[in-house]
CSV table of C-alpha atoms in Angstrom, one decimal:
chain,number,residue,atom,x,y,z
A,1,UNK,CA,-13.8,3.4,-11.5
A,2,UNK,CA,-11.2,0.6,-11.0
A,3,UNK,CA,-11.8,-2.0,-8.4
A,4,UNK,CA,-9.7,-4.7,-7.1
A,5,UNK,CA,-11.0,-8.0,-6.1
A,6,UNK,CA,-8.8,-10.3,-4.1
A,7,UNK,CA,-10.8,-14.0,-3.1
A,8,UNK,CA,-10.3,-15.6,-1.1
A,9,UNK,CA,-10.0,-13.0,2.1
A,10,UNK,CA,-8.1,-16.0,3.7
A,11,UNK,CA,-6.4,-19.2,3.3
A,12,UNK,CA,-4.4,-21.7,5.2
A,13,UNK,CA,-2.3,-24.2,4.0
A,14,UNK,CA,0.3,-26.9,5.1
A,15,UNK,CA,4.1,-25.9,5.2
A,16,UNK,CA,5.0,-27.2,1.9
A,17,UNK,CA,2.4,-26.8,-0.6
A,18,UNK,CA,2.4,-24.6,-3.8
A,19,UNK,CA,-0.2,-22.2,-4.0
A,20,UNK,CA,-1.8,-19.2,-5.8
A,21,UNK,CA,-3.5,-16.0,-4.6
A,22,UNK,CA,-5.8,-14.6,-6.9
A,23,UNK,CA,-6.5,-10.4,-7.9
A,24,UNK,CA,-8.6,-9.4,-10.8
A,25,UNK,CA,-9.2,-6.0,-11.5
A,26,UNK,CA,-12.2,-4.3,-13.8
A,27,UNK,CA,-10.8,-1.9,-15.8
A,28,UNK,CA,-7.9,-3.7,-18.1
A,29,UNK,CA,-6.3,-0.2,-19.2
A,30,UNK,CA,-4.0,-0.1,-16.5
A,31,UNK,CA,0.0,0.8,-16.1
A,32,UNK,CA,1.4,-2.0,-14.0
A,33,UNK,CA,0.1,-3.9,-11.2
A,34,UNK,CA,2.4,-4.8,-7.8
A,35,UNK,CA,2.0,-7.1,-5.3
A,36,UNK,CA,2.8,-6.3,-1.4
A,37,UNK,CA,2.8,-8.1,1.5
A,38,UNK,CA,2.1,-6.9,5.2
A,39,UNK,CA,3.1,-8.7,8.3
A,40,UNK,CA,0.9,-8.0,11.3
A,41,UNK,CA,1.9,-4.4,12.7
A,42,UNK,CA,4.3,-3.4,10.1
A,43,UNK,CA,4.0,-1.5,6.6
A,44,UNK,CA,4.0,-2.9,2.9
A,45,UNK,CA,6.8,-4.8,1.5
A,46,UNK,CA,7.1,-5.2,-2.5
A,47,UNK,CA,7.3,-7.7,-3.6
A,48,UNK,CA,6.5,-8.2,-7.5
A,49,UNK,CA,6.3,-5.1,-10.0
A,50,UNK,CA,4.6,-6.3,-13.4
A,51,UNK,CA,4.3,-3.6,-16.2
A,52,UNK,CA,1.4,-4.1,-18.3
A,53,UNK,CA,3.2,-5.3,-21.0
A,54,UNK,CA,5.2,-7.8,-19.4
A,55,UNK,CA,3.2,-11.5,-18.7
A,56,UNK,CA,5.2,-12.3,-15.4
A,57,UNK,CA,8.2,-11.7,-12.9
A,58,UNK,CA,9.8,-13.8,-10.8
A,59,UNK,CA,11.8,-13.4,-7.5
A,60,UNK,CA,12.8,-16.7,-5.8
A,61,UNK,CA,10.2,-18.5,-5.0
A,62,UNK,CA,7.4,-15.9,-6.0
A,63,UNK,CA,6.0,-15.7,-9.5
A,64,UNK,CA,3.3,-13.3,-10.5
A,65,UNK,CA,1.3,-13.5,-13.5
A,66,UNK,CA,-0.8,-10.9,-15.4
A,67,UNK,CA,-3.4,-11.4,-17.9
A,68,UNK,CA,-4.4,-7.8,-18.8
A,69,UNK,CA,-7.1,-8.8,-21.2
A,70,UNK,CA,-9.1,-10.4,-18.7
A,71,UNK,CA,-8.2,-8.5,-16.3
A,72,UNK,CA,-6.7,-11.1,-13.8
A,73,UNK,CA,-3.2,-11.5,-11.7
A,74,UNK,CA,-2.0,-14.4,-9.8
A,75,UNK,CA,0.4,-14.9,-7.3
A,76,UNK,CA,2.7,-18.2,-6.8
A,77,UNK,CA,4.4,-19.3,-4.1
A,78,UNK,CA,6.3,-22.3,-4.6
A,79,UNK,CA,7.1,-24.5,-1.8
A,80,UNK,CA,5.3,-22.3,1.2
A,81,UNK,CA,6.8,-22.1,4.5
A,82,UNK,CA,5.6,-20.3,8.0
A,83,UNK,CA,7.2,-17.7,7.3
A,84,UNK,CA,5.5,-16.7,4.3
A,85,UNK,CA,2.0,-16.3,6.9
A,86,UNK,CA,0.9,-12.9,5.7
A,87,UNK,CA,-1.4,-10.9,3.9
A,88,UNK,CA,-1.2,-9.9,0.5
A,89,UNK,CA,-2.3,-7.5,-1.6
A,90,UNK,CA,-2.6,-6.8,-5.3
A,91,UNK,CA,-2.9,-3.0,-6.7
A,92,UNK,CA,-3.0,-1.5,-9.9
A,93,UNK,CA,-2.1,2.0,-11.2
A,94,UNK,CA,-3.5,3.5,-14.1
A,95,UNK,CA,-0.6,5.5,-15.4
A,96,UNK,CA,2.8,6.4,-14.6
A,97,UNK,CA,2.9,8.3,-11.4
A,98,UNK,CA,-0.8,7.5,-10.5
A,99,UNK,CA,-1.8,6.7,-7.4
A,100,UNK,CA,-2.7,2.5,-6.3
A,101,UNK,CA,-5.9,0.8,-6.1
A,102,UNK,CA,-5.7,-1.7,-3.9
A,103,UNK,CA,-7.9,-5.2,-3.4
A,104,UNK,CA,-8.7,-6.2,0.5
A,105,UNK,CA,-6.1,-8.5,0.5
A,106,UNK,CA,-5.7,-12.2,1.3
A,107,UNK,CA,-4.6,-13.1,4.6
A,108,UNK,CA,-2.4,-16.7,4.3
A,109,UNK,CA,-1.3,-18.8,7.2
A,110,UNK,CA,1.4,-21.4,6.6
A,111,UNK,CA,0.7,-24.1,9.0
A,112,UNK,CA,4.1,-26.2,10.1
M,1,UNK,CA,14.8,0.8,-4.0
M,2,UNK,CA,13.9,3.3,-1.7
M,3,UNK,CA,13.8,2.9,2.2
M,4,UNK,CA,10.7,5.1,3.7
M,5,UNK,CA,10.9,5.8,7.2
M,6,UNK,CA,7.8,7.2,9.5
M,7,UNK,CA,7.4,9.2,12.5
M,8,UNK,CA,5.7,8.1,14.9
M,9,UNK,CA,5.4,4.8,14.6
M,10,UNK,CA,2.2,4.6,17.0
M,11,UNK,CA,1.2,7.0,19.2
M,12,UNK,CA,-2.2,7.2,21.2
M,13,UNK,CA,-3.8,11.1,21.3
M,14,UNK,CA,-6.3,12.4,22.8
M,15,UNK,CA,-9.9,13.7,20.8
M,16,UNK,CA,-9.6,17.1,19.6
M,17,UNK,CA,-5.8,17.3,18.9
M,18,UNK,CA,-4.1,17.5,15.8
M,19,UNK,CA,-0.9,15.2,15.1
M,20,UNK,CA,2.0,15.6,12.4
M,21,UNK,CA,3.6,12.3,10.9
M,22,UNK,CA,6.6,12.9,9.2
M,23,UNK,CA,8.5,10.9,6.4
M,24,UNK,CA,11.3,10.8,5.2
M,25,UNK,CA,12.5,8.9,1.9
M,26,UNK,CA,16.8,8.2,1.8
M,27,UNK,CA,16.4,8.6,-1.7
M,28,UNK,CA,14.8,11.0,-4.7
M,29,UNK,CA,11.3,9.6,-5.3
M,30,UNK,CA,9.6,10.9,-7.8
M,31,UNK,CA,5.9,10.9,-6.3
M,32,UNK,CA,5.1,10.5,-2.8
M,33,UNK,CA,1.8,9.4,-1.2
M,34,UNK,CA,0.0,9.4,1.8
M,35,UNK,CA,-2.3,6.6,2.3
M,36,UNK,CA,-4.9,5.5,5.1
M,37,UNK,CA,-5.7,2.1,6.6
M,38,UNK,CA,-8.8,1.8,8.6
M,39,UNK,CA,-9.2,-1.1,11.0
M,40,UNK,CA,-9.7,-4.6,8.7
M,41,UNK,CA,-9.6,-2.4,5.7
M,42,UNK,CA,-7.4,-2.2,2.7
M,43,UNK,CA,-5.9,1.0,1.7
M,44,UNK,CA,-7.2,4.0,0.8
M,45,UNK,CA,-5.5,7.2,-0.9
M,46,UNK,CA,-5.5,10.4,0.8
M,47,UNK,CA,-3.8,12.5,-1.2
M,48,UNK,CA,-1.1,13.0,-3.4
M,49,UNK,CA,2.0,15.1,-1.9
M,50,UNK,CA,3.2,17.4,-4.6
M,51,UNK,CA,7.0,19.1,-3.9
M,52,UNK,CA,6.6,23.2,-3.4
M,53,UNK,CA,3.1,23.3,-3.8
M,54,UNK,CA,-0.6,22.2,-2.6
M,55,UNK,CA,-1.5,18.5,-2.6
M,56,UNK,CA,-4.2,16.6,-4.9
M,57,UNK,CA,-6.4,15.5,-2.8
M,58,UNK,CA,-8.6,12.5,-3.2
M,59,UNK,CA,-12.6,12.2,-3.0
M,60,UNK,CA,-13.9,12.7,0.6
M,61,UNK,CA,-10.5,14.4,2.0
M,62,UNK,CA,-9.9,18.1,2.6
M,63,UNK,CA,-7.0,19.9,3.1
M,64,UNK,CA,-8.5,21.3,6.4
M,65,UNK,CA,-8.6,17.8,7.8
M,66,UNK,CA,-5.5,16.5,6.3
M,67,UNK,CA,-3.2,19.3,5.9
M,68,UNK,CA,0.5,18.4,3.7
M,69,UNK,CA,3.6,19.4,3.3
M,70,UNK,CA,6.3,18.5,0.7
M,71,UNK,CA,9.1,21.0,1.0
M,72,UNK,CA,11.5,19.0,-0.8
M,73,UNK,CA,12.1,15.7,-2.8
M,74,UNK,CA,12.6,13.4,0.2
M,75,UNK,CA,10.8,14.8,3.2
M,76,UNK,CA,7.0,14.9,3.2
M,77,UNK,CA,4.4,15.3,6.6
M,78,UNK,CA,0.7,14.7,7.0
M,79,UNK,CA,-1.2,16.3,9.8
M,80,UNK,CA,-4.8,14.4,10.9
M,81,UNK,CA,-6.2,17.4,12.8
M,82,UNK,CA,-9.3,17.7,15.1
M,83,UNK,CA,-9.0,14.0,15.7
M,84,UNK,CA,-12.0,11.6,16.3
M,85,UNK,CA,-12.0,7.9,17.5
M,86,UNK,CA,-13.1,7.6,13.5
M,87,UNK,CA,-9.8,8.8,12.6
M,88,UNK,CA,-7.6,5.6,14.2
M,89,UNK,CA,-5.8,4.1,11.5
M,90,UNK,CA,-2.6,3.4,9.9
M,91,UNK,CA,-1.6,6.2,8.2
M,92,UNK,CA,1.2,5.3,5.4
M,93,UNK,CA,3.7,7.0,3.1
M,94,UNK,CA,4.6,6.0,-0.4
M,95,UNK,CA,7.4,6.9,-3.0
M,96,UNK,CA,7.2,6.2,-6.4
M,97,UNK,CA,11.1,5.7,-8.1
M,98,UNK,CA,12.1,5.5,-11.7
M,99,UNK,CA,10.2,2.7,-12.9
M,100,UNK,CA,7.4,2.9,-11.0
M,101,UNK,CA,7.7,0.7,-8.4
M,102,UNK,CA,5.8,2.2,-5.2
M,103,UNK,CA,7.5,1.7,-1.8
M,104,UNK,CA,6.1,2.3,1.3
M,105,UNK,CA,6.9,3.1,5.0
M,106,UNK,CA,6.2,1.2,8.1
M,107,UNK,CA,3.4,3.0,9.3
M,108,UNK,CA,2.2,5.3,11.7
M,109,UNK,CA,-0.7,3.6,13.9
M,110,UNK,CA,-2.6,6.6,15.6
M,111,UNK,CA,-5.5,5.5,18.0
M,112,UNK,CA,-7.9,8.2,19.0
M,113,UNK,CA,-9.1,8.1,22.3
């Protein structure tokens, strides 16, 4: 069974700083991996979509990483600002069309 | 892309009732799920929302409980029935499009009282 482990649950940070969120995930036979991020009340926004043979993607100031092998993700934010406070989450899929296993999520604050 | 849209949004019901939260994707989506979020929790899959016929259903959720429709390629619904203060959650739709990237609505936030 795949599980999805996202540490830490929380993080705060100066406006500013670069930083990475971690996911790793236990079984390495997966489709893709995407990361979301939810603001307080709302749904999930996309945000990266890396297929599992692709290393990374980039949008603006996001970049996420995959390592497959070792099962491991990362998620950078370059140059953070308040307005990037949310929580994100990692999921995988396991083929195309399969449903998302999702980590807990990690809960950043951007502090101006 | 695909833009998912929910209704309700929130709503407050009383124990014993049954509720139908509709969604509606503005464009073909190859898979749609439904998807719940308990209180501090991540998110969980409650079934999978197959067009013209009965939905897969995940481990621990019935179709008596959580009854679905898909009648077409954009429109899906999800009924939490016989509602319990357990059952107060975020309730979420997703669409898969070409691709694979999963896109989900804005919620419906149900609290059982």
């Amino acid at each position: 069974k795949q599980e999805v482990t996202q540490i830490p649950a929380a993080l705060s940070v100066p406006e500013g700083e670069n930083l990475v969120l971690n996911c790793s995930f236990t079984d390495s036979a997966i489709y893709n991996l995407q990361w979301f991020r939810q603001d307080p009340g709302k749904g999930l926004t996309s945000l990266l979509l890396i297929q599992s043979s692709q290393r990374e993607q980039t949008s603006g100031r996001l970049n996420a990483s995959l390592d497959k092998s070792s099962g491991r993700s990362t998620l950078y934010i370059a140059a953070s600002q308040p307005g990037d406070s949310a929580t994100y989450l990692c999921a995988v899929t396991g083929g195309a069309n399969s449903k998302l296993t999702f980590g807990k999520g990690i809960t950043l604050s951007v502090r101006p | 892309s695909a833009v998912i849209s929910q209704k309700p949004s929130r709503d407050i019901c009383q124990r014993g009732t049954s509720l139908t939260i509709q969604c509606q994707v503005d464009s073909q989506v190859t898979m749609m799920f439904w998807y719940r979020q308990q209180p501090g929790q991540s998110l969980t899959l409650i079934a999978t929302a197959n067009q013209g016929s009965e939905a897969t259903y995940e481990s621990g959720f019935v179709i008596d409980k959580f009854p679905i429709s898909r009648p077409n390629l954009t429109f899906s619904t999800l009924t939490v029935s016989n509602m319990s203060p357990e059952d107060s959650s975020i309730y979420l739709c997703s669409g898969a499009v070409a691709g694979n990237t999963i896109y989900f609505g804005e919620g419906s936030w149900l609290t059982v009282v």
